[in-house]
PDB file of C-alpha atoms and ligand atoms in Angstrom:
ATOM      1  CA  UNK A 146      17.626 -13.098   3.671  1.00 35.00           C
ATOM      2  CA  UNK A 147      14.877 -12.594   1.156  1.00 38.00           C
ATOM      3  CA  UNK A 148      14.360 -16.494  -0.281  1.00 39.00           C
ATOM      4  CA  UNK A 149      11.842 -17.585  -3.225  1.00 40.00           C
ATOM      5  CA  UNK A 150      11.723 -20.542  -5.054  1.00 40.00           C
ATOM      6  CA  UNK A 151      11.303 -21.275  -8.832  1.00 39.00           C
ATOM      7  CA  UNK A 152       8.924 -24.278  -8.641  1.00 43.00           C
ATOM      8  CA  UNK A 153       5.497 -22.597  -9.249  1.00 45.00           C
ATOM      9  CA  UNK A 154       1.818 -24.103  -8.579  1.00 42.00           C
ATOM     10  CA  UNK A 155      -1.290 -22.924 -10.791  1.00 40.00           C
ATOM     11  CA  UNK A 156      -3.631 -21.834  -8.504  1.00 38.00           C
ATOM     12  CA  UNK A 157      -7.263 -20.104  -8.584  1.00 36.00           C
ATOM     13  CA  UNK A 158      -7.650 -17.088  -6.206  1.00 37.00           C
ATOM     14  CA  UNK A 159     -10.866 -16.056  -5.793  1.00 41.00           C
ATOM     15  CA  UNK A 160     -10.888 -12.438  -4.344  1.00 38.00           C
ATOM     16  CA  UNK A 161     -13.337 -11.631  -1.587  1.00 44.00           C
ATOM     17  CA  UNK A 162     -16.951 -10.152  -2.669  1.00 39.00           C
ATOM     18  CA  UNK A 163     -16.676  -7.979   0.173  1.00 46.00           C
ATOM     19  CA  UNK A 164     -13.299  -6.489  -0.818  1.00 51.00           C
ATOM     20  CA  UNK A 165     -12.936  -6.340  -4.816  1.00 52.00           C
ATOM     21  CA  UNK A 166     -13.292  -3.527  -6.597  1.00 53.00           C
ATOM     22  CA  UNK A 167     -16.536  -1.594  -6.483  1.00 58.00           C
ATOM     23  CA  UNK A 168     -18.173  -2.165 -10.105  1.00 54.00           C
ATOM     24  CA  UNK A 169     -18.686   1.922 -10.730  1.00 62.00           C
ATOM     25  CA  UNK A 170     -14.861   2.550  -9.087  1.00 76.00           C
ATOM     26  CA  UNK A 171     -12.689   3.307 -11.466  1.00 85.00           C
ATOM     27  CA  UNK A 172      -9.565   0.541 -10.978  1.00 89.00           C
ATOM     28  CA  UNK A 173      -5.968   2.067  -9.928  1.00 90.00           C
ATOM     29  CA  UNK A 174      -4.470  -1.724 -10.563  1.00 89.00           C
ATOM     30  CA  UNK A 175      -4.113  -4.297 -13.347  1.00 84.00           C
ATOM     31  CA  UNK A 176      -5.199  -7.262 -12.420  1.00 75.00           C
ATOM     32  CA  UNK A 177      -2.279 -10.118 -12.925  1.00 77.00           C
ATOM     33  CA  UNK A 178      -2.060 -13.798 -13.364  1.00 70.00           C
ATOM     34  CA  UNK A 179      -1.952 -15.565  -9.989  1.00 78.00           C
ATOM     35  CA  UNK A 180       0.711 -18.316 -10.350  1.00 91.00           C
ATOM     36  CA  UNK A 181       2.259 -19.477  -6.607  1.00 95.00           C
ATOM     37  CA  UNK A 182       5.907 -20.317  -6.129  1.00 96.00           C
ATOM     38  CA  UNK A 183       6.158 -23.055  -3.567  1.00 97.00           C
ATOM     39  CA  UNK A 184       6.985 -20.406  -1.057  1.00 97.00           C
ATOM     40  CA  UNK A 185       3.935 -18.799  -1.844  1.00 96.00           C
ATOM     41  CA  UNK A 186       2.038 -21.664  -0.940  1.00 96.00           C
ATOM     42  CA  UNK A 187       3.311 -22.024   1.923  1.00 97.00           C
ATOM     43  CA  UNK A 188       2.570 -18.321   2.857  1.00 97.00           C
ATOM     44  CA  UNK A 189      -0.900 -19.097   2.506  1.00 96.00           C
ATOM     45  CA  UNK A 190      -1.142 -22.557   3.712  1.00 97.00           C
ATOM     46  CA  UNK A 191       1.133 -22.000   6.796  1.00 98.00           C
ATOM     47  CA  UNK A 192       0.729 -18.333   8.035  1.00 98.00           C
ATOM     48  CA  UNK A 193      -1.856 -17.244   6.054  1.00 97.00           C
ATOM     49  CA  UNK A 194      -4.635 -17.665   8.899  1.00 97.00           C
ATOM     50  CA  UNK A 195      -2.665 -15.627  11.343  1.00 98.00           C
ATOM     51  CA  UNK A 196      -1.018 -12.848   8.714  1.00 98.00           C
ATOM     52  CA  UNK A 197      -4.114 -12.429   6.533  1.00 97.00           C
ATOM     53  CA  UNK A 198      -6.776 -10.212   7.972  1.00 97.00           C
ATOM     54  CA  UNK A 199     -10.539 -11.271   7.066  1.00 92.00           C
ATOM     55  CA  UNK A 200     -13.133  -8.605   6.405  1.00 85.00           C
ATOM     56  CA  UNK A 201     -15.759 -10.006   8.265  1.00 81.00           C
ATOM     57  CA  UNK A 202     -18.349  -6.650   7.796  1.00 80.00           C
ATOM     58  CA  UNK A 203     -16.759  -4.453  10.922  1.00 85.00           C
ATOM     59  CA  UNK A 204     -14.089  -2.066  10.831  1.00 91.00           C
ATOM     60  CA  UNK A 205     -11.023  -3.797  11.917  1.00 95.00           C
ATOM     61  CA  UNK A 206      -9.731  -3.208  15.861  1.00 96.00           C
ATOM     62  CA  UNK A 207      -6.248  -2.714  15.503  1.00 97.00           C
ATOM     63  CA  UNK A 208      -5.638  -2.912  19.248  1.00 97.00           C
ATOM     64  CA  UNK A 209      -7.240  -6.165  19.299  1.00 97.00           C
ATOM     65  CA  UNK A 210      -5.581  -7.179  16.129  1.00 97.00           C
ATOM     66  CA  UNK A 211      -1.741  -6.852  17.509  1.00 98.00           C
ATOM     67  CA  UNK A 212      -3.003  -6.697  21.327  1.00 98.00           C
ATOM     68  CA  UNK A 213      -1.672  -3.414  22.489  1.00 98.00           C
ATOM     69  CA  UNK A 214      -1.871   0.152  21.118  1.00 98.00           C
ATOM     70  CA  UNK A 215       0.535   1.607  19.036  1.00 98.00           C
ATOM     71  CA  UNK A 216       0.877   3.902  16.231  1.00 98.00           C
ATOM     72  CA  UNK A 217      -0.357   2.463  13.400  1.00 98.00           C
ATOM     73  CA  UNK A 218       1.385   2.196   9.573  1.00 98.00           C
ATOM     74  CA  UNK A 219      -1.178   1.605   6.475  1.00 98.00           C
ATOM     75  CA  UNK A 220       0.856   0.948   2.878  1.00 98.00           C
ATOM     76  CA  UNK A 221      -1.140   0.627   0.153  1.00 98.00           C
ATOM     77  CA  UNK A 222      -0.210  -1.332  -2.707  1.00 98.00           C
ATOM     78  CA  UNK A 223       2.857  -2.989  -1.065  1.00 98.00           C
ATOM     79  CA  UNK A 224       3.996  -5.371  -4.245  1.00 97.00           C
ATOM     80  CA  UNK A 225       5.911  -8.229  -2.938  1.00 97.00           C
ATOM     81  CA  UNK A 226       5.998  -6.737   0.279  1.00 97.00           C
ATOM     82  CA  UNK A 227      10.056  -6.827   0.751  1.00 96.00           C
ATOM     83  CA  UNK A 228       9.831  -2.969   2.178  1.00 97.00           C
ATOM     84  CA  UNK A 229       7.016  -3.366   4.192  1.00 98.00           C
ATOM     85  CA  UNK A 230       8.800  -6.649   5.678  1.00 98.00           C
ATOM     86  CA  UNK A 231      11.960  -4.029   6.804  1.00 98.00           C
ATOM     87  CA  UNK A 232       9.867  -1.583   7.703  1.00 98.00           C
ATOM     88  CA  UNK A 233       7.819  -3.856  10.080  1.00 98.00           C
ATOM     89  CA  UNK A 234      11.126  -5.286  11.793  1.00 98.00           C
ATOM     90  CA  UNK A 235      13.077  -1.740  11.718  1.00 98.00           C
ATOM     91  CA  UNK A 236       9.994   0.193  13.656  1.00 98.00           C
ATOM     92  CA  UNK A 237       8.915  -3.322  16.074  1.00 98.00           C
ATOM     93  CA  UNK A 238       6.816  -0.227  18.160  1.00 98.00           C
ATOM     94  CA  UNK A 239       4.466   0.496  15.078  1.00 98.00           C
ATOM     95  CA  UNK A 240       2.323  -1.684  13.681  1.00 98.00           C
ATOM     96  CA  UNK A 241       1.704  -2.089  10.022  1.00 98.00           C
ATOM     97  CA  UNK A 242      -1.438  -3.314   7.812  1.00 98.00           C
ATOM     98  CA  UNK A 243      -0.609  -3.654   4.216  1.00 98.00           C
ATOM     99  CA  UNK A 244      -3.425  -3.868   1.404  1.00 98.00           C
ATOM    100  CA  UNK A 245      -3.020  -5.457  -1.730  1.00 97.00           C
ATOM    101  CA  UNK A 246      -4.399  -6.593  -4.773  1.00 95.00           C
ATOM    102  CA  UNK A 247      -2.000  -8.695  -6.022  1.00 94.00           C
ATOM    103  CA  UNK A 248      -2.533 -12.358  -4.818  1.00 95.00           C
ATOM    104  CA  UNK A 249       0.898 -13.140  -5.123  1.00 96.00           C
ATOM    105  CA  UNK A 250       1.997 -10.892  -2.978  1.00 97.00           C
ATOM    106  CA  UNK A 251      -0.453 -11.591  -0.407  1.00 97.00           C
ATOM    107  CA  UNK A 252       1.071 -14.684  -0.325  1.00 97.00           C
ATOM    108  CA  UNK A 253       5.091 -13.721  -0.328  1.00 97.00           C
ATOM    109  CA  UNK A 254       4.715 -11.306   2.246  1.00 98.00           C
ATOM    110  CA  UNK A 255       2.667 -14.127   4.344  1.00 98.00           C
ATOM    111  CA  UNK A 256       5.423 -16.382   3.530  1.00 98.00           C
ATOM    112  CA  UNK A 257       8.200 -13.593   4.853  1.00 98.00           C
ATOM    113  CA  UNK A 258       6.729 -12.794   7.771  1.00 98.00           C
ATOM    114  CA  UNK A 259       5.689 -15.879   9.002  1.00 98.00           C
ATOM    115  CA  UNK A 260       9.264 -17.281   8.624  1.00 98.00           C
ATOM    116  CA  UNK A 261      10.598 -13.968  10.665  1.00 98.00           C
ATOM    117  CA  UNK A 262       7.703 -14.463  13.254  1.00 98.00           C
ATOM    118  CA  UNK A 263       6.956 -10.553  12.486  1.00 98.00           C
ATOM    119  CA  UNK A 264       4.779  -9.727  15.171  1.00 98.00           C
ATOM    120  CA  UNK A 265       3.398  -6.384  14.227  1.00 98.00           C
ATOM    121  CA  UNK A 266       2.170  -6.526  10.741  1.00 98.00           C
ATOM    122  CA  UNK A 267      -1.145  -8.133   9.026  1.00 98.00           C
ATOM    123  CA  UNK A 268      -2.357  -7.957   5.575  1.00 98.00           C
ATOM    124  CA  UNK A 269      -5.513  -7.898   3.583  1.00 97.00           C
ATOM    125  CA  UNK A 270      -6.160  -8.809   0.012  1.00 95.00           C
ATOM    126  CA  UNK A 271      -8.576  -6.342  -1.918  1.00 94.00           C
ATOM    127  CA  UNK A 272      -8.860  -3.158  -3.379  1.00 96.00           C
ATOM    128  CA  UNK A 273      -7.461  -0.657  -0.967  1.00 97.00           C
ATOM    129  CA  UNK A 274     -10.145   1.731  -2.052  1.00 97.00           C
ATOM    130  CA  UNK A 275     -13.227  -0.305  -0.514  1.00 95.00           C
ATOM    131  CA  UNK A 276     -10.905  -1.833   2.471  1.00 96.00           C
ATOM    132  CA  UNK A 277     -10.160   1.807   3.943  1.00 97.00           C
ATOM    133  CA  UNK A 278     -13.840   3.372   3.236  1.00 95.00           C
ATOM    134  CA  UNK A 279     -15.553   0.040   5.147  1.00 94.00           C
ATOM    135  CA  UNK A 280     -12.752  -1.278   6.956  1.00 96.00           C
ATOM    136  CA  UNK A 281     -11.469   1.131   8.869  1.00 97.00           C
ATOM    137  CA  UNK A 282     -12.825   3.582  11.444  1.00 96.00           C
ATOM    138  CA  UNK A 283     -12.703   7.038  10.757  1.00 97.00           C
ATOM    139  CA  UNK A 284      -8.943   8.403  12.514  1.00 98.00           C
ATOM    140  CA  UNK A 285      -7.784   5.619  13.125  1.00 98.00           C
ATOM    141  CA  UNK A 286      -4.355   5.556  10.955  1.00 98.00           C
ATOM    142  CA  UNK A 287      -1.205   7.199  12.061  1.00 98.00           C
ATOM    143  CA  UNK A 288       0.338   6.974   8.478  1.00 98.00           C
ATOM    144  CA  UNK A 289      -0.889   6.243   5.140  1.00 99.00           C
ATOM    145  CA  UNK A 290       1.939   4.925   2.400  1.00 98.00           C
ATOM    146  CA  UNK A 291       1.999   5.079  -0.736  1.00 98.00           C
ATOM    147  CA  UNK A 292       5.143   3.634  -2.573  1.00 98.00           C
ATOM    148  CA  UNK A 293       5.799   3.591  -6.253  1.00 98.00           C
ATOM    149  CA  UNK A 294       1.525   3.336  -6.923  1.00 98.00           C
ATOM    150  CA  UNK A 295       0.844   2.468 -10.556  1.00 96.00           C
ATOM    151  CA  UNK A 296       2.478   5.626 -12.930  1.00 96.00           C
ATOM    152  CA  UNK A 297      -0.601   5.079 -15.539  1.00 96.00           C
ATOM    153  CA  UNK A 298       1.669   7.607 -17.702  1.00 94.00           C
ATOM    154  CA  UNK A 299      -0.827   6.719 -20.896  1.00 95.00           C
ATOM    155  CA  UNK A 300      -3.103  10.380 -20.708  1.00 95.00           C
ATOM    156  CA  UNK A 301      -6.137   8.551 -21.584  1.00 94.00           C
ATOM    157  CA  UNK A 302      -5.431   6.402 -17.946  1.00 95.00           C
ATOM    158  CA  UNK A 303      -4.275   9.308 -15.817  1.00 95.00           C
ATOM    159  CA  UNK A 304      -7.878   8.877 -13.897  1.00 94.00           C
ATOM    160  CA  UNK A 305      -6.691   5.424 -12.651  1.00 96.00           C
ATOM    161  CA  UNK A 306      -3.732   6.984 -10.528  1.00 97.00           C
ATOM    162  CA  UNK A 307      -4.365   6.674  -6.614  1.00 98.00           C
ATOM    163  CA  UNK A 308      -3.983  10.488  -5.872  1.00 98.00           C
ATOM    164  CA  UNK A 309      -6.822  12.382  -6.865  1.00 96.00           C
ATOM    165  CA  UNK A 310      -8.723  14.405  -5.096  1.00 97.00           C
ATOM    166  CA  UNK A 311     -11.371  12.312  -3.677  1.00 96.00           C
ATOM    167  CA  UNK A 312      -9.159   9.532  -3.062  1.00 97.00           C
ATOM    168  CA  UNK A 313      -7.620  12.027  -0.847  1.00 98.00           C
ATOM    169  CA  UNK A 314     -10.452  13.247   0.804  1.00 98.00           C
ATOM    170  CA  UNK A 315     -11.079   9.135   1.879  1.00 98.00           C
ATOM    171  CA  UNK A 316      -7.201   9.422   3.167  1.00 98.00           C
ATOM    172  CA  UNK A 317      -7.643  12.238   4.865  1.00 98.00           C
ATOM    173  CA  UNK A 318     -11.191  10.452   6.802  1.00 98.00           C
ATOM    174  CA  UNK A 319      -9.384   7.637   7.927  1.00 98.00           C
ATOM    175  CA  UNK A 320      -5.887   9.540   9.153  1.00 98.00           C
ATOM    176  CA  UNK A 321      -6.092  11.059  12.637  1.00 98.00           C
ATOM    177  CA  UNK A 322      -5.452  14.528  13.184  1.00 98.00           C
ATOM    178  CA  UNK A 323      -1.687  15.099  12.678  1.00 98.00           C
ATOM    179  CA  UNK A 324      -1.651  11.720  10.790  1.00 98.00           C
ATOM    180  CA  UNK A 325       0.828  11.581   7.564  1.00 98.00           C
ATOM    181  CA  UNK A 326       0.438  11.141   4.042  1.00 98.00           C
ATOM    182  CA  UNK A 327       3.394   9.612   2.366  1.00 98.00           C
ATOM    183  CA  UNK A 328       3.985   8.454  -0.953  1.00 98.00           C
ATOM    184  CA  UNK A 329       6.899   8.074  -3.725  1.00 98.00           C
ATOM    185  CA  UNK A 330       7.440   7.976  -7.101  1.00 98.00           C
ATOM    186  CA  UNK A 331       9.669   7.510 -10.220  1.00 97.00           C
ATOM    187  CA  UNK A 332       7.360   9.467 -12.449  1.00 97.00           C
ATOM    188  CA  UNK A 333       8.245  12.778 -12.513  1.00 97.00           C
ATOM    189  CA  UNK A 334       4.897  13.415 -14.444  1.00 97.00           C
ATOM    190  CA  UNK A 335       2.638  11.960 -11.355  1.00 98.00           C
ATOM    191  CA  UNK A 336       4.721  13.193  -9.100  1.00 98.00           C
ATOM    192  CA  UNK A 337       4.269  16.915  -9.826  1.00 98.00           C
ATOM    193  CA  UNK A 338       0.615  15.998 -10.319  1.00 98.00           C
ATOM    194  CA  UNK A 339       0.332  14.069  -6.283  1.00 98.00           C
ATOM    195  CA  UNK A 340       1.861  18.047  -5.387  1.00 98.00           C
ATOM    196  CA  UNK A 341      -0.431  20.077  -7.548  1.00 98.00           C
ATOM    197  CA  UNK A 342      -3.712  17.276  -5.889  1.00 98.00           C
ATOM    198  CA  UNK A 343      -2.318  17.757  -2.072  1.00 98.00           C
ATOM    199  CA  UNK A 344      -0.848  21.220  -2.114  1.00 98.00           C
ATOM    200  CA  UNK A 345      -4.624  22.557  -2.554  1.00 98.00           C
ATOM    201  CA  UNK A 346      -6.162  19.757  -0.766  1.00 98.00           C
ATOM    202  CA  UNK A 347      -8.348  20.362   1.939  1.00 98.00           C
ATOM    203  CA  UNK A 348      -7.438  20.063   5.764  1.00 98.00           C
ATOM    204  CA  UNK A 349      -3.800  18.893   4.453  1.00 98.00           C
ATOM    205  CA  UNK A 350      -0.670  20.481   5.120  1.00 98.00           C
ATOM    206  CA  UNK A 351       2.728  19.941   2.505  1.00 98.00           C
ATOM    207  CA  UNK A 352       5.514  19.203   5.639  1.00 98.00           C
ATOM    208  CA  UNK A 353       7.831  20.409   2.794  1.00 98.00           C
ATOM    209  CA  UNK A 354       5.968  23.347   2.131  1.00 98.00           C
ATOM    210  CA  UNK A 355       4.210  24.765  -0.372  1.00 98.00           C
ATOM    211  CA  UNK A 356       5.132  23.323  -3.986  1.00 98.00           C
ATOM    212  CA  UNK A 357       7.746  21.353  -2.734  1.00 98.00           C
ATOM    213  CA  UNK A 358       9.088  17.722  -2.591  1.00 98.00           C
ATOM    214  CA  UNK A 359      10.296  16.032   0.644  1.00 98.00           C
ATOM    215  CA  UNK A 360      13.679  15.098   1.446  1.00 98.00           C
ATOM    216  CA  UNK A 361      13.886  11.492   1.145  1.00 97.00           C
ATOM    217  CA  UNK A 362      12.918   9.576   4.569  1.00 96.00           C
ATOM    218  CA  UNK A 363      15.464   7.539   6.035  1.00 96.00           C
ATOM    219  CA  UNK A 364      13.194   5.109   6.882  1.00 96.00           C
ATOM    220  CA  UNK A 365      11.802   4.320   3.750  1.00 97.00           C
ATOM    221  CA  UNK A 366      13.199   1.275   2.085  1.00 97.00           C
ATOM    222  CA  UNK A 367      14.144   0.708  -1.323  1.00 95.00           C
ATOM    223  CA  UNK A 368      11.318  -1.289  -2.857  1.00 96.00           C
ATOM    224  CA  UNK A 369      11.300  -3.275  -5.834  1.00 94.00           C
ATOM    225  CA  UNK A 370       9.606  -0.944  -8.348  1.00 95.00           C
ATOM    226  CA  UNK A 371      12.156   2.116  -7.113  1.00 95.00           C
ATOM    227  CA  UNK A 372      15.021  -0.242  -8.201  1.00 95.00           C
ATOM    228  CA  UNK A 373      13.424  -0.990 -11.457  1.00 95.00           C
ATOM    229  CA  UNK A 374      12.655   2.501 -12.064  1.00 95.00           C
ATOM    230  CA  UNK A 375      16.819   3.207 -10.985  1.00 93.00           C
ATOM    231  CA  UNK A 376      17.801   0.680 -13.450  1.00 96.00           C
ATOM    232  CA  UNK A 377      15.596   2.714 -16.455  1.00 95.00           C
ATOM    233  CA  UNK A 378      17.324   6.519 -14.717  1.00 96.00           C
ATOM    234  CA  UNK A 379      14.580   7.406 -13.646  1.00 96.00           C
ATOM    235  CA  UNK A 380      14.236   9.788 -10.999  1.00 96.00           C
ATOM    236  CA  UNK A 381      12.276   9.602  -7.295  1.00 97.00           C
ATOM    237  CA  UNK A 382      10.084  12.057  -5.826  1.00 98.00           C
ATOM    238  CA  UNK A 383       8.931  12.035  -2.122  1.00 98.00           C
ATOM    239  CA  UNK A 384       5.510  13.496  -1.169  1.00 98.00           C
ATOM    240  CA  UNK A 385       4.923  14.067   2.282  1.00 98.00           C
ATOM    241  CA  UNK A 386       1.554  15.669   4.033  1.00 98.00           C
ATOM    242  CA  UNK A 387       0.310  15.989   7.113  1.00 98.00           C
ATOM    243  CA  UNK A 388      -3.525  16.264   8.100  1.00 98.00           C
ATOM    244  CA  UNK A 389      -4.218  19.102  10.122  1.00 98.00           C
ATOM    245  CA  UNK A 390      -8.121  18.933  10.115  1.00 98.00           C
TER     246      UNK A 390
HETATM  247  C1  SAM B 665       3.964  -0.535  -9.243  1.00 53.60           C
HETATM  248  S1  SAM B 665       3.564  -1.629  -7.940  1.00 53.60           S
HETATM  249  C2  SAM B 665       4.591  -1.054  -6.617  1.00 53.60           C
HETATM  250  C3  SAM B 665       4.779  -2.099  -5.558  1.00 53.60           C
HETATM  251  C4  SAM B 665       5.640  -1.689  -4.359  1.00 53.60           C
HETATM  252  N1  SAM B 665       5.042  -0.605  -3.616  1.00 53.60           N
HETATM  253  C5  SAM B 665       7.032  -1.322  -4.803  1.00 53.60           C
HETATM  254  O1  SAM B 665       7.379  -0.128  -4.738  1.00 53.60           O
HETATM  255  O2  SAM B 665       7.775  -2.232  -5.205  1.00 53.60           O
HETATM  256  C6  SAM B 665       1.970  -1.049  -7.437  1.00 53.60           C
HETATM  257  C7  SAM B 665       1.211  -2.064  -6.593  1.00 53.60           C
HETATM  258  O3  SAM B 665       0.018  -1.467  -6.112  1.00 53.60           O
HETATM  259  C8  SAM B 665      -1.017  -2.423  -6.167  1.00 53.60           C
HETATM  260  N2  SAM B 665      -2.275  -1.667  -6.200  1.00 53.60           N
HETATM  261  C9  SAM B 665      -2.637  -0.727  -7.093  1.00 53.60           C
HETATM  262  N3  SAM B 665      -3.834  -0.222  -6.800  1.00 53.60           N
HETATM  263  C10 SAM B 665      -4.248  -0.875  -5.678  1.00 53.60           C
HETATM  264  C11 SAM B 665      -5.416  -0.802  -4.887  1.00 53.60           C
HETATM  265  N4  SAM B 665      -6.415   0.045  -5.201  1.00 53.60           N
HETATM  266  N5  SAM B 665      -5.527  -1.624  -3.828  1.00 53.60           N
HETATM  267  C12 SAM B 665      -4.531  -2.479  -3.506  1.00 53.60           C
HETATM  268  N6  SAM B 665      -3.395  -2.590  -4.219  1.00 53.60           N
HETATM  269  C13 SAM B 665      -3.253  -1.799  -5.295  1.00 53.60           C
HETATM  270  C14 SAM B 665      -0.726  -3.223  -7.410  1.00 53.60           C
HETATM  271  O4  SAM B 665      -1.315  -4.514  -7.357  1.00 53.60           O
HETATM  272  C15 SAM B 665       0.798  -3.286  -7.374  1.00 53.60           C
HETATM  273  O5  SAM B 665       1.262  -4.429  -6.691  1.00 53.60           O
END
């Protein structure tokens, strides 16, 4: 059972210089007040130290990080972090790093996991962009997920959406050889865009093929922002690619 609770506590969150946003990167994120719930607190007080990952200038060591080795699950922008949570206790022989922006839900996914003891998920707090090109080796990622990224549907701010093509090409550098590219989406406009990026992207394959959607995994969650987007009737669209070279 998912539990928050209403009291909140101002806090400052100061984001690390290593990890925020490059100054010439263009931003895929808003940034968003940072106001803790008690529970949120708590995340970062009690299980921040072991949940929260600390770029310390060397690509992280996932084996050393969970201990064993194990395929290994990378979501990007994970929100509140209520799908990664299910995901982490529904696969317990995959291990799961989610990066996130977001300070708030740093700290409610800390707070989650640390009162399910999850064993096989961590979490770092910066722009996903710089964390993957100097935080993690080259091949090192099984899967890469992308759930419900920021639509930008504005024209002018279509160049802040995640998939593009170079944002790809980083992807595909960090996935191993047969590694997967997943991600999801409400916006029918991005959506057929993510196809039209991938399905001519280099060294990527569309497991759908060519021009099409994927069925809908059954082990993706519902997250927050697909039950929003439900709520409004909007649609979902499942892109699914796998790196070949
Ligand atoms: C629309 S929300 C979706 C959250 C969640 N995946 C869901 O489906 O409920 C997008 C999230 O991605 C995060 N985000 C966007 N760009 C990011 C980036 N470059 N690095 C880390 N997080 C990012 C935002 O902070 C936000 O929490």
């Amino acid at each position: 059972m998912m539990t928050d609770s209403s009291a909140t506590t101002e806090v400052t969150v100061e984001i690390n210089a290593e990890t925020k946003p490059h100054p010439r990167r263009i931003m895929t994120f808003m940034r968003r007040s940072s106001v803790f719930t008690t529970s949120q607190q708590q995340g970062i007080d009690e299980f921040g130290e072991h949940y929260l990952l600390e770029t310390e200038g060397k690509a992280f060591d996932a084996t050393a990080i969970f201990g064993r080795v194990a395929p290994l699950t990378v979501e990007i922008g994970f929100g509140m972090g209520y799908s990664l949570i299910t995901m982490a206790e529904a696969a317990p022989e995959r291990d799961f790093i989610g990066i996130e922006i977001h300070p708030n839900g740093i700290a409610q996914i800390c707070y989650e996991a640390g009162q399910k003891q999850l064993p096989n998920l961590r979490v770092i707090d910066g722009d996903a962009l710089g964390i993957l090109e100097n935080y993690f080796a080259d091949q090192s990622i099984d899967t890469v997920q992308l759930y419900f990224a920021d639509p930008w549907p504005k024209k002018k701010h279509h160049k802040r959406r995640f998939v593009q093509t170079h944002n790809m090409q980083l992807i595909r550098q960090k996935l191993k050889v047969g590694g997967i590219f997943h991600a999801a989406t409400d916006w029918e406009h991005y959506a057929q865009c993510m196809l039209d990026v991938l399905d001519v992207a280099e060294g990527f394959s569309n497991c759908a093929g060519k021009g099409h959607f994927a069925e809908r995994p059954d082990y993706r969650p519902l997250t927050k922002f697909e039950v929003r987007g439900q709520n409004l009737g909007h649609g979902v669209w499942d892109v699914l690619f796998r790196k070949d070279s």
